């Protein structure tokens, strides 16, 4: 399997090559030259597979440059009951992403039972093992530099801790994370994990990472890499749980399901789109946003209008607070018939601070083929949904998952199973749960006292040179 760029000006690359890179050379995103297809017989065979076997079967279509035996061992090591054991006491850890029935034709797929209690573990744990494998094979090292507002940083650190050839330098805003999120990251004592708390906001941290990555000499000399949401390995890993959800909710391949997905950077639902392009019988992809509704606006009107960072609203589903959706270009590439010239033109406008509107183009008429619908939520909607789900189903959900359920209820068809993807456990966003329900959410035993553990973090001003010096010092 070869990978092409959405902007058409980069040489084709193999899976292992794009795994360690970020953007393609021409500034585009990587995608398979063509989507592998899943036959009816393959789908039937998948019905009796464990999650790890399913992961191997799907990934072997994407990672054709990794020998089958190695890939099988890698997926078996990644998707274990021991790693995904942090779910609610009544969760079935053996399923890895257990499906919970809420009512007739309405399900919740648990994706947040991994080490950091958010769905990002599903992909990041695999990435940790893939990185170690590819780097060891090549005798190389990588220094991952990233900025996080909470979930991505902790998922990356828990996935990369102790991995050979990998160091992580993670910048976070000192004041703007929950005490729980801070404790999750800063309590890690592994020698290859470095937390840097900047005296600023998430955007300041992000700007530092961009500035360091734009210094191409520094980047090459210090082998700087990234694991952000555009990483193809993460998208590919997320395709697996759409298959698992489908197989868990159906008994025969002529049935369809719909998925509802709390969305920010369009990474999670992009994997759903790819699963659908591979032939998985998905009727609707229901995209849910919060008040930062850039994507909802596009799917309702055809206009994609990224916001200025100053216009991003701070919400109670903070992992969806985005100004633009970094994976969205992958979908638009397919929508415009995979014409890289069209994509490059559209993003010329976006990258210079503008927008594009497809409403009056022939592409908009093709939207129906792709099954997308969308909606958005407010803080009041989240509180109401959390209360309703607790009252009706006896289940506490987090704020992001609440956005997914709210929009799912607006768009579901009575006769199609609708699966809402759970993107975090409520323990991560305790304050809003207390506001909604007046009680604290459940926490796994191992995290009961996490805020009291000793913390290892370097506090810095918003200063690019200081971060470079720190990286230099710790990679020598
Ligand atoms: C990252 C995240 C999202 C958004 O996912 P995207 O892939 O960026 O669309 C939603 N909910 C939670 C809890 C997250 O951590």
Short mmCIF file of C-alpha atoms and ligand atoms in Angstrom, two decimals:
data_model
loop_
_atom_site.label_atom_id
_atom_site.label_comp_id
_atom_site.label_asym_id
_atom_site.label_seq_id
_atom_site.Cartn_x
_atom_site.Cartn_y
_atom_site.Cartn_z
CA UNK A 1 0.00 0.00 0.00
CA UNK A 2 1.39 3.36 -1.09
CA UNK A 3 0.37 6.72 0.36
CA UNK A 4 -0.32 9.88 -1.62
CA UNK A 5 -0.73 13.51 -0.59
CA UNK A 6 -4.04 15.38 -0.72
CA UNK A 7 -2.16 18.15 -2.55
CA UNK A 8 -0.59 15.86 -5.14
CA UNK A 9 2.97 17.22 -5.14
CA UNK A 10 4.74 14.67 -2.89
CA UNK A 11 6.31 11.35 -3.87
CA UNK A 12 4.37 8.26 -2.77
CA UNK A 13 5.55 6.73 0.52
CA UNK A 14 5.07 3.50 2.46
CA UNK A 15 3.28 3.13 5.82
CA UNK A 16 6.45 3.13 7.97
CA UNK A 17 7.69 6.33 6.31
CA UNK A 18 4.54 8.37 6.85
CA UNK A 19 4.20 6.95 10.36
CA UNK A 20 7.12 9.01 11.63
CA UNK A 21 6.41 12.15 9.58
CA UNK A 22 3.77 14.84 9.96
CA UNK A 23 2.54 16.79 6.95
CA UNK A 24 3.57 15.54 3.51
CA UNK A 25 6.34 17.50 1.75
CA UNK A 26 3.82 19.66 -0.16
CA UNK A 27 1.88 20.58 2.99
CA UNK A 28 -0.90 18.06 2.31
CA UNK A 29 -2.07 15.05 4.33
CA UNK A 30 -1.32 11.42 3.56
CA UNK A 31 -4.01 8.98 2.39
CA UNK A 32 -3.88 5.48 0.88
CA UNK A 33 -3.59 5.65 -2.91
CA UNK A 34 -6.83 3.68 -2.85
CA UNK A 35 -8.94 2.42 0.02
CA UNK A 36 -8.59 -1.32 0.65
CA UNK A 37 -11.94 -3.12 0.44
CA UNK A 38 -13.45 -5.59 2.87
CA UNK A 39 -15.40 -8.44 1.29
CA UNK A 40 -18.55 -10.00 2.66
CA UNK A 41 -16.60 -13.18 3.51
CA UNK A 42 -13.96 -11.17 5.39
CA UNK A 43 -16.62 -9.32 7.37
CA UNK A 44 -18.20 -12.63 8.33
CA UNK A 45 -14.84 -14.01 9.45
CA UNK A 46 -14.32 -10.91 11.60
CA UNK A 47 -17.41 -11.78 13.64
CA UNK A 48 -15.51 -14.41 15.60
CA UNK A 49 -12.26 -12.46 16.05
CA UNK A 50 -10.86 -10.91 19.21
CA UNK A 51 -10.19 -7.18 19.11
CA UNK A 52 -6.45 -7.82 18.63
CA UNK A 53 -7.09 -10.20 15.71
CA UNK A 54 -9.48 -7.71 14.15
CA UNK A 55 -6.85 -4.99 14.54
CA UNK A 56 -4.28 -7.18 12.81
CA UNK A 57 -6.65 -8.02 9.95
CA UNK A 58 -7.51 -4.38 9.26
CA UNK A 59 -4.04 -2.93 9.80
CA UNK A 60 -2.43 -5.51 7.55
CA UNK A 61 -4.31 -3.84 4.67
CA UNK A 62 -2.68 -0.49 5.52
CA UNK A 63 0.75 -1.45 6.86
CA UNK A 64 1.84 -3.71 4.02
CA UNK A 65 5.51 -2.96 4.67
CA UNK A 66 5.46 -4.61 8.11
CA UNK A 67 5.83 -8.43 8.03
CA UNK A 68 2.57 -10.15 9.08
CA UNK A 69 4.09 -11.99 12.04
CA UNK A 70 5.53 -8.78 13.47
CA UNK A 71 2.26 -6.91 13.03
CA UNK A 72 0.30 -9.74 14.63
CA UNK A 73 2.61 -9.73 17.66
CA UNK A 74 2.38 -5.96 17.91
CA UNK A 75 -1.43 -5.83 17.89
CA UNK A 76 -1.61 -8.71 20.36
CA UNK A 77 0.63 -6.76 22.73
CA UNK A 78 -1.38 -3.55 22.31
CA UNK A 79 -5.01 -4.58 22.67
CA UNK A 80 -5.04 -6.53 25.93
CA UNK A 81 -7.54 -6.78 28.75
CA UNK A 82 -4.83 -5.50 31.13
CA UNK A 83 -4.34 -2.22 29.22
CA UNK A 84 -8.06 -1.52 28.70
CA UNK A 85 -9.23 -2.39 32.21
CA UNK A 86 -10.04 1.08 33.55
CA UNK A 87 -13.71 1.14 32.56
CA UNK A 88 -16.69 1.10 34.90
CA UNK A 89 -16.88 -1.91 37.21
CA UNK A 90 -19.55 -3.54 35.02
CA UNK A 91 -17.59 -3.12 31.77
CA UNK A 92 -16.50 -6.18 29.83
CA UNK A 93 -12.76 -5.50 29.48
CA UNK A 94 -12.23 -8.55 27.23
CA UNK A 95 -14.16 -6.73 24.49
CA UNK A 96 -11.64 -3.79 24.62
CA UNK A 97 -14.41 -1.47 23.28
CA UNK A 98 -17.55 -2.96 24.86
CA UNK A 99 -20.93 -1.98 23.41
CA UNK A 100 -23.50 -0.89 25.99
CA UNK A 101 -27.20 -0.93 25.08
CA UNK A 102 -29.03 2.20 26.26
CA UNK A 103 -32.41 1.47 24.67
CA UNK A 104 -33.82 -0.11 21.54
CA UNK A 105 -31.41 0.74 18.67
CA UNK A 106 -29.33 3.14 20.77
CA UNK A 107 -25.88 2.07 21.97
CA UNK A 108 -22.81 3.54 23.59
CA UNK A 109 -19.45 2.12 22.48
CA UNK A 110 -16.94 2.43 25.32
CA UNK A 111 -13.65 3.72 23.93
CA UNK A 112 -12.23 5.23 27.09
CA UNK A 113 -11.20 2.31 29.26
CA UNK A 114 -7.49 2.69 28.48
CA UNK A 115 -4.76 4.16 30.72
CA UNK A 116 -5.81 7.84 30.42
CA UNK A 117 -9.59 7.36 30.27
CA UNK A 118 -10.08 8.92 26.82
CA UNK A 119 -10.54 7.37 23.36
CA UNK A 120 -7.14 8.70 22.28
CA UNK A 121 -5.58 5.69 24.04
CA UNK A 122 -7.13 3.42 21.39
CA UNK A 123 -4.77 4.77 18.74
CA UNK A 124 -1.91 6.14 20.82
CA UNK A 125 -1.15 2.81 22.53
CA UNK A 126 -0.71 1.23 19.10
CA UNK A 127 1.42 4.15 17.94
CA UNK A 128 3.76 3.68 20.93
CA UNK A 129 4.42 0.09 19.93
CA UNK A 130 4.66 0.91 16.20
CA UNK A 131 7.17 3.70 16.84
CA UNK A 132 9.37 1.46 18.97
CA UNK A 133 9.21 -1.27 16.33
CA UNK A 134 10.09 0.94 13.34
CA UNK A 135 12.79 2.91 15.19
CA UNK A 136 14.49 -0.22 16.52
CA UNK A 137 14.47 -1.75 13.06
CA UNK A 138 16.04 1.36 11.56
CA UNK A 139 18.38 2.09 14.45
CA UNK A 140 16.86 5.56 14.76
CA UNK A 141 15.56 7.78 17.54
CA UNK A 142 12.77 10.33 17.73
CA UNK A 143 12.05 13.25 20.05
CA UNK A 144 8.35 13.94 20.07
CA UNK A 145 7.48 17.55 20.66
CA UNK A 146 3.85 18.43 21.26
CA UNK A 147 1.40 20.82 22.86
CA UNK A 148 -1.69 19.64 24.67
CA UNK A 149 -4.78 21.03 26.32
CA UNK A 150 -5.11 17.76 28.24
CA UNK A 151 -6.17 14.50 26.58
CA UNK A 152 -3.65 14.19 23.73
CA UNK A 153 -0.61 14.83 25.92
CA UNK A 154 -1.48 12.28 28.54
CA UNK A 155 -2.44 9.64 25.96
CA UNK A 156 0.90 10.20 24.17
CA UNK A 157 2.92 10.05 27.39
CA UNK A 158 1.28 6.85 28.65
CA UNK A 159 1.82 5.27 25.24
CA UNK A 160 5.48 6.29 24.89
CA UNK A 161 6.70 5.86 28.47
CA UNK A 162 9.68 3.56 28.63
CA UNK A 163 9.75 3.02 24.84
CA UNK A 164 13.19 2.53 23.29
CA UNK A 165 14.32 5.31 20.94
CA UNK A 166 11.52 7.68 21.94
CA UNK A 167 11.53 10.80 24.12
CA UNK A 168 8.47 13.00 24.69
CA UNK A 169 8.58 16.76 25.33
CA UNK A 170 5.02 17.86 26.06
CA UNK A 171 4.05 21.49 26.54
CA UNK A 172 0.89 22.28 28.47
CA UNK A 173 -0.77 25.48 29.71
CA UNK A 174 0.05 25.75 33.40
CA UNK A 175 -3.35 27.00 34.55
CA UNK A 176 -5.89 25.68 32.07
CA UNK A 177 -6.19 21.98 32.74
CA UNK A 178 -8.19 20.14 35.37
CA UNK A 179 -6.26 19.05 38.49
CA UNK A 180 -6.86 15.47 37.37
CA UNK A 181 -5.40 16.08 33.91
CA UNK A 182 -2.34 17.80 35.39
CA UNK A 183 -1.78 14.97 37.82
CA UNK A 184 -2.11 12.36 35.07
CA UNK A 185 0.77 13.86 33.11
CA UNK A 186 3.00 15.40 35.74
CA UNK A 187 3.03 12.36 38.03
CA UNK A 188 4.85 10.27 35.40
CA UNK A 189 8.43 9.64 36.54
CA UNK A 190 9.75 7.87 33.43
CA UNK A 191 13.16 9.10 32.27
CA UNK A 192 12.00 9.56 28.65
CA UNK A 193 9.00 11.78 29.48
CA UNK A 194 9.43 15.54 29.94
CA UNK A 195 6.55 17.78 30.94
CA UNK A 196 6.90 21.50 30.30
CA UNK A 197 4.25 23.77 31.79
CA UNK A 198 4.24 27.17 30.10
CA UNK A 199 2.97 30.29 31.80
CA UNK A 200 0.35 30.91 29.10
CA UNK A 201 -2.57 29.41 27.23
CA UNK A 202 -2.77 26.34 25.00
CA UNK A 203 -2.29 28.51 21.92
CA UNK A 204 0.99 29.87 23.33
CA UNK A 205 2.22 26.31 23.80
CA UNK A 206 1.07 25.40 20.29
CA UNK A 207 2.87 28.44 18.83
CA UNK A 208 6.13 27.39 20.49
CA UNK A 209 5.85 23.92 18.97
CA UNK A 210 5.20 25.45 15.53
CA UNK A 211 8.17 27.81 15.88
CA UNK A 212 10.52 24.98 16.87
CA UNK A 213 9.25 22.75 14.03
CA UNK A 214 9.70 25.58 11.52
CA UNK A 215 13.39 25.74 12.40
CA UNK A 216 14.31 22.98 9.95
CA UNK A 217 17.95 22.74 11.06
CA UNK A 218 16.98 22.32 14.70
CA UNK A 219 14.27 19.87 13.71
CA UNK A 220 16.68 17.67 11.75
CA UNK A 221 19.52 17.91 14.24
CA UNK A 222 17.35 16.95 17.20
CA UNK A 223 15.13 14.44 15.31
CA UNK A 224 11.96 16.27 16.24
CA UNK A 225 8.73 14.42 15.46
CA UNK A 226 5.05 14.71 16.31
CA UNK A 227 2.09 12.50 17.23
CA UNK A 228 -0.67 15.01 16.57
CA UNK A 229 -4.11 14.31 15.24
CA UNK A 230 -3.06 14.23 11.55
CA UNK A 231 -0.78 11.25 12.16
CA UNK A 232 -1.91 8.53 9.76
CA UNK A 233 -1.15 5.73 12.24
CA UNK A 234 -3.69 7.22 14.62
CA UNK A 235 -6.38 7.46 11.96
CA UNK A 236 -5.74 3.89 10.79
CA UNK A 237 -5.94 2.56 14.37
CA UNK A 238 -9.28 4.29 14.85
CA UNK A 239 -10.79 2.51 11.83
CA UNK A 240 -10.65 -0.74 13.84
CA UNK A 241 -13.23 0.20 16.46
CA UNK A 242 -15.81 1.18 13.84
CA UNK A 243 -15.62 -2.42 12.60
CA UNK A 244 -15.82 -3.71 16.17
CA UNK A 245 -18.87 -1.52 16.92
CA UNK A 246 -20.61 -2.65 13.74
CA UNK A 247 -19.92 -6.32 14.44
CA UNK A 248 -21.13 -6.00 18.04
CA UNK A 249 -24.43 -4.33 17.07
CA UNK A 250 -25.40 -6.61 14.18
CA UNK A 251 -25.79 -10.32 13.45
CA UNK A 252 -25.63 -10.25 9.66
CA UNK A 253 -23.80 -8.24 7.03
CA UNK A 254 -26.93 -6.93 5.34
CA UNK A 255 -27.71 -4.76 8.37
CA UNK A 256 -26.62 -1.13 8.59
CA UNK A 257 -25.67 0.98 11.63
CA UNK A 258 -25.08 4.70 12.17
CA UNK A 259 -22.31 6.22 14.30
CA UNK A 260 -22.52 9.48 16.29
CA UNK A 261 -19.12 11.05 16.95
CA UNK A 262 -18.13 13.95 19.25
CA UNK A 263 -15.77 15.85 16.95
CA UNK A 264 -12.99 18.41 17.15
CA UNK A 265 -10.11 17.91 14.73
CA UNK A 266 -12.14 15.48 12.59
CA UNK A 267 -9.71 12.62 13.41
CA UNK A 268 -12.15 10.21 14.99
CA UNK A 269 -14.95 10.62 12.44
CA UNK A 270 -12.43 10.61 9.56
CA UNK A 271 -11.71 7.02 10.55
CA UNK A 272 -15.47 6.33 10.33
CA UNK A 273 -15.52 7.80 6.84
CA UNK A 274 -12.62 5.53 5.85
CA UNK A 275 -14.31 2.44 7.34
CA UNK A 276 -17.38 3.32 5.24
CA UNK A 277 -15.24 3.75 2.10
CA UNK A 278 -13.78 0.28 2.80
CA UNK A 279 -17.26 -1.16 2.55
CA UNK A 280 -18.43 -1.29 6.17
CA UNK A 281 -22.25 -0.91 6.03
CA UNK A 282 -22.57 2.49 7.76
CA UNK A 283 -25.74 4.43 7.00
CA UNK A 284 -25.05 7.78 8.69
CA UNK A 285 -22.01 9.43 10.22
CA UNK A 286 -23.51 11.84 12.73
CA UNK A 287 -21.01 14.58 13.54
CA UNK A 288 -21.44 16.40 16.88
CA UNK A 289 -19.72 19.65 17.83
CA UNK A 290 -19.99 21.97 20.82
CA UNK A 291 -20.29 25.77 20.54
CA UNK A 292 -17.17 25.70 18.34
CA UNK A 293 -19.28 24.58 15.40
CA UNK A 294 -17.01 25.06 12.37
CA UNK A 295 -17.73 21.53 11.16
CA UNK A 296 -21.46 21.62 11.88
CA UNK A 297 -21.62 24.78 9.81
CA UNK A 298 -19.91 23.06 6.89
CA UNK A 299 -22.17 20.01 6.88
CA UNK A 300 -25.28 22.20 7.10
CA UNK A 301 -24.31 24.91 4.61
CA UNK A 302 -21.28 23.90 2.54
CA UNK A 303 -19.13 26.75 3.90
CA UNK A 304 -15.92 25.89 5.77
CA UNK A 305 -14.93 28.95 7.79
CA UNK A 306 -12.06 28.33 10.23
CA UNK A 307 -12.18 30.72 13.21
CA UNK A 308 -9.44 32.94 14.51
CA UNK A 309 -7.88 31.44 17.65
CA UNK A 310 -9.13 34.45 19.63
CA UNK A 311 -12.69 33.50 18.61
CA UNK A 312 -12.51 29.94 19.94
CA UNK A 313 -14.92 29.58 22.85
CA UNK A 314 -13.80 27.95 26.09
CA UNK A 315 -16.42 25.27 26.74
CA UNK A 316 -17.19 22.42 29.13
CA UNK A 317 -16.24 19.93 26.39
CA UNK A 318 -12.75 21.41 26.03
CA UNK A 319 -11.22 18.65 23.87
CA UNK A 320 -13.52 19.82 21.07
CA UNK A 321 -12.57 23.51 21.35
CA UNK A 322 -10.95 23.99 17.94
CA UNK A 323 -10.58 26.84 15.47
CA UNK A 324 -10.05 24.59 12.45
CA UNK A 325 -10.29 20.84 11.94
CA UNK A 326 -6.85 19.56 11.00
CA UNK A 327 -8.00 16.25 9.42
CA UNK A 328 -10.84 17.75 7.41
CA UNK A 329 -8.71 18.01 4.25
CA UNK A 330 -8.73 14.20 4.04
CA UNK A 331 -12.50 14.12 3.63
CA UNK A 332 -12.60 17.05 1.21
CA UNK A 333 -10.05 15.21 -0.98
CA UNK A 334 -12.55 12.35 -1.37
CA UNK A 335 -15.52 14.71 -1.78
CA UNK A 336 -13.89 16.51 -4.73
CA UNK A 337 -13.18 13.21 -6.48
CA UNK A 338 -9.57 13.00 -5.22
CA UNK A 339 -8.45 15.93 -7.36
CA UNK A 340 -5.39 17.36 -5.57
CA UNK A 341 -5.50 20.58 -7.63
CA UNK A 342 -8.94 21.40 -6.27
CA UNK A 343 -7.81 20.68 -2.69
CA UNK A 344 -4.68 22.80 -3.06
CA UNK A 345 -6.82 25.70 -4.33
CA UNK A 346 -9.35 25.41 -1.50
CA UNK A 347 -6.59 25.37 1.13
CA UNK A 348 -4.79 28.27 -0.48
CA UNK A 349 -7.79 30.31 0.69
CA UNK A 350 -7.93 28.62 4.13
CA UNK A 351 -4.19 28.86 4.81
CA UNK A 352 -4.21 32.57 4.12
CA UNK A 353 -6.95 33.18 6.66
CA UNK A 354 -9.96 32.86 4.37
CA UNK A 355 -12.63 30.20 3.78
CA UNK A 356 -14.33 28.23 1.03
CA UNK A 357 -17.95 27.55 0.20
CA UNK A 358 -18.94 24.46 -1.80
CA UNK A 359 -22.71 25.07 -1.73
CA UNK A 360 -22.92 26.29 -5.33
CA UNK A 361 -20.50 23.67 -6.73
CA UNK A 362 -21.22 20.22 -8.19
CA UNK A 363 -19.32 18.71 -5.21
CA UNK A 364 -22.09 19.68 -2.81
CA UNK A 365 -24.54 17.52 -4.75
CA UNK A 366 -22.26 14.52 -4.04
CA UNK A 367 -22.47 14.98 -0.24
CA UNK A 368 -25.35 12.52 0.01
CA UNK A 369 -23.07 9.66 -1.07
CA UNK A 370 -21.01 10.10 2.09
CA UNK A 371 -23.74 9.86 4.75
CA UNK A 372 -22.76 12.83 6.90
CA UNK A 373 -25.23 14.78 9.06
CA UNK A 374 -24.37 17.12 11.94
CA UNK A 375 -25.47 19.17 14.92
CA UNK A 376 -24.07 21.13 17.86
CA UNK A 377 -24.62 21.60 21.60
CA UNK A 378 -24.42 24.26 24.28
CA UNK A 379 -23.37 23.98 27.93
CA UNK A 380 -27.05 23.82 28.92
CA UNK A 381 -27.58 20.94 26.44
CA UNK A 382 -24.67 19.03 27.98
CA UNK A 383 -26.01 19.39 31.51
CA UNK A 384 -29.50 18.32 30.38
CA UNK A 385 -28.13 15.31 28.46
CA UNK A 386 -25.91 14.18 31.35
CA UNK A 387 -28.94 14.36 33.68
CA UNK A 388 -31.23 12.59 31.22
CA UNK A 389 -28.82 9.73 30.57
CA UNK A 390 -28.23 9.29 34.30
CA UNK A 391 -31.95 9.26 35.04
CA UNK A 392 -33.05 7.04 32.13
CA UNK A 393 -30.14 4.60 31.92
CA UNK A 394 -28.38 4.94 35.29
CA UNK A 395 -25.16 5.84 33.47
CA UNK A 396 -22.78 8.76 34.06
CA UNK A 397 -21.30 10.12 30.85
CA UNK A 398 -18.72 12.83 30.26
CA UNK A 399 -19.38 16.18 28.58
CA UNK A 400 -18.03 15.24 25.13
CA UNK A 401 -20.02 12.03 24.99
CA UNK A 402 -23.06 14.10 26.01
CA UNK A 403 -22.58 16.23 22.89
CA UNK A 404 -22.58 12.99 20.86
CA UNK A 405 -25.78 11.67 22.43
CA UNK A 406 -27.63 14.97 22.05
CA UNK A 407 -26.94 15.13 18.31
CA UNK A 408 -27.49 11.37 17.84
CA UNK A 409 -31.03 11.71 19.20
CA UNK A 410 -31.76 14.47 16.66
CA UNK A 411 -30.60 12.44 13.66
CA UNK A 412 -31.13 8.75 14.34
CA UNK A 413 -33.51 6.57 12.30
CA UNK A 414 -35.90 4.43 14.33
CA UNK A 415 -35.00 1.25 12.46
CA UNK A 416 -31.19 1.56 12.40
CA UNK A 417 -28.94 0.84 15.39
CA UNK A 418 -27.16 4.08 16.31
CA UNK A 419 -23.85 3.78 18.11
CA UNK A 420 -22.60 6.81 20.05
CA UNK A 421 -18.83 6.77 20.54
CA UNK A 422 -17.86 7.45 24.16
CA UNK A 423 -14.75 9.64 23.98
CA UNK A 424 -13.87 10.03 27.68
CA UNK A 425 -14.90 8.82 31.13
CA UNK A 426 -16.71 11.38 33.33
CA UNK A 427 -13.86 11.24 35.89
CA UNK A 428 -11.79 13.44 33.58
CA UNK A 429 -14.29 16.29 33.78
CA UNK A 430 -15.42 16.07 37.37
CA UNK A 431 -16.45 19.73 37.83
CA UNK A 432 -19.15 19.68 35.14
CA UNK A 433 -20.45 16.31 36.34
CA UNK A 434 -20.86 17.75 39.84
CA UNK A 435 -22.61 20.77 38.32
CA UNK A 436 -25.03 18.50 36.46
CA UNK A 437 -25.64 15.76 39.00
CA UNK A 438 -24.44 17.05 42.36
CA UNK A 439 -22.18 14.03 42.80
CA UNK A 440 -18.67 12.98 41.91
CA UNK A 441 -18.11 10.53 39.08
CA UNK A 442 -16.59 7.09 39.66
CA UNK A 443 -12.83 6.71 39.30
CA UNK A 444 -10.72 3.60 38.79
CA UNK A 445 -9.08 2.41 42.02
CA UNK A 446 -5.58 3.16 40.70
CA UNK A 447 -6.42 6.85 40.19
CA UNK A 448 -8.25 7.61 43.42
CA UNK A 449 -5.36 9.64 44.81
CA UNK A 450 -3.59 10.71 41.69
CA UNK A 451 -3.62 14.44 42.59
CA UNK A 452 -1.53 13.67 45.71
CA UNK A 453 1.34 11.94 43.88
CA UNK A 454 4.69 13.76 43.48
CA UNK A 455 4.83 15.74 40.21
CA UNK A 456 7.71 16.14 37.78
CA UNK A 457 7.32 19.23 35.61
CA UNK A 458 9.47 22.08 34.30
CA UNK A 459 7.75 25.47 34.46
CA UNK A 460 8.74 27.95 31.73
CA UNK A 461 7.87 31.34 30.32
CA UNK A 462 6.40 31.53 26.82
CA UNK A 463 9.86 31.45 25.25
CA UNK A 464 10.86 29.47 22.16
CA UNK A 465 14.59 29.62 22.91
CA UNK A 466 14.09 28.29 26.45
CA UNK A 467 12.23 25.27 25.06
CA UNK A 468 14.91 24.66 22.43
CA UNK A 469 17.61 24.83 25.10
CA UNK A 470 15.72 22.37 27.26
CA UNK A 471 15.34 19.91 24.37
CA UNK A 472 19.02 20.30 23.47
CA UNK A 473 20.10 19.65 27.05
CA UNK A 474 18.02 16.49 27.37
CA UNK A 475 18.78 14.90 24.01
CA UNK A 476 22.57 15.22 24.14
C1 LIG B 1 -9.77 14.52 21.16
C2 LIG B 1 -11.15 14.40 21.72
C3 LIG B 1 -12.30 14.63 20.94
C4 LIG B 1 -12.22 15.09 19.49
O1 LIG B 1 -11.73 14.11 18.63
P1 LIG B 1 -11.21 14.49 17.15
O2 LIG B 1 -10.55 13.28 16.66
O3 LIG B 1 -10.26 15.65 17.33
O4 LIG B 1 -12.41 14.88 16.35
C5 LIG B 1 -13.54 14.45 21.53
N1 LIG B 1 -13.66 14.08 22.82
C6 LIG B 1 -12.58 13.87 23.61
C7 LIG B 1 -12.79 13.48 25.03
C8 LIG B 1 -11.29 14.01 23.10
O5 LIG B 1 -10.22 13.80 23.89
#
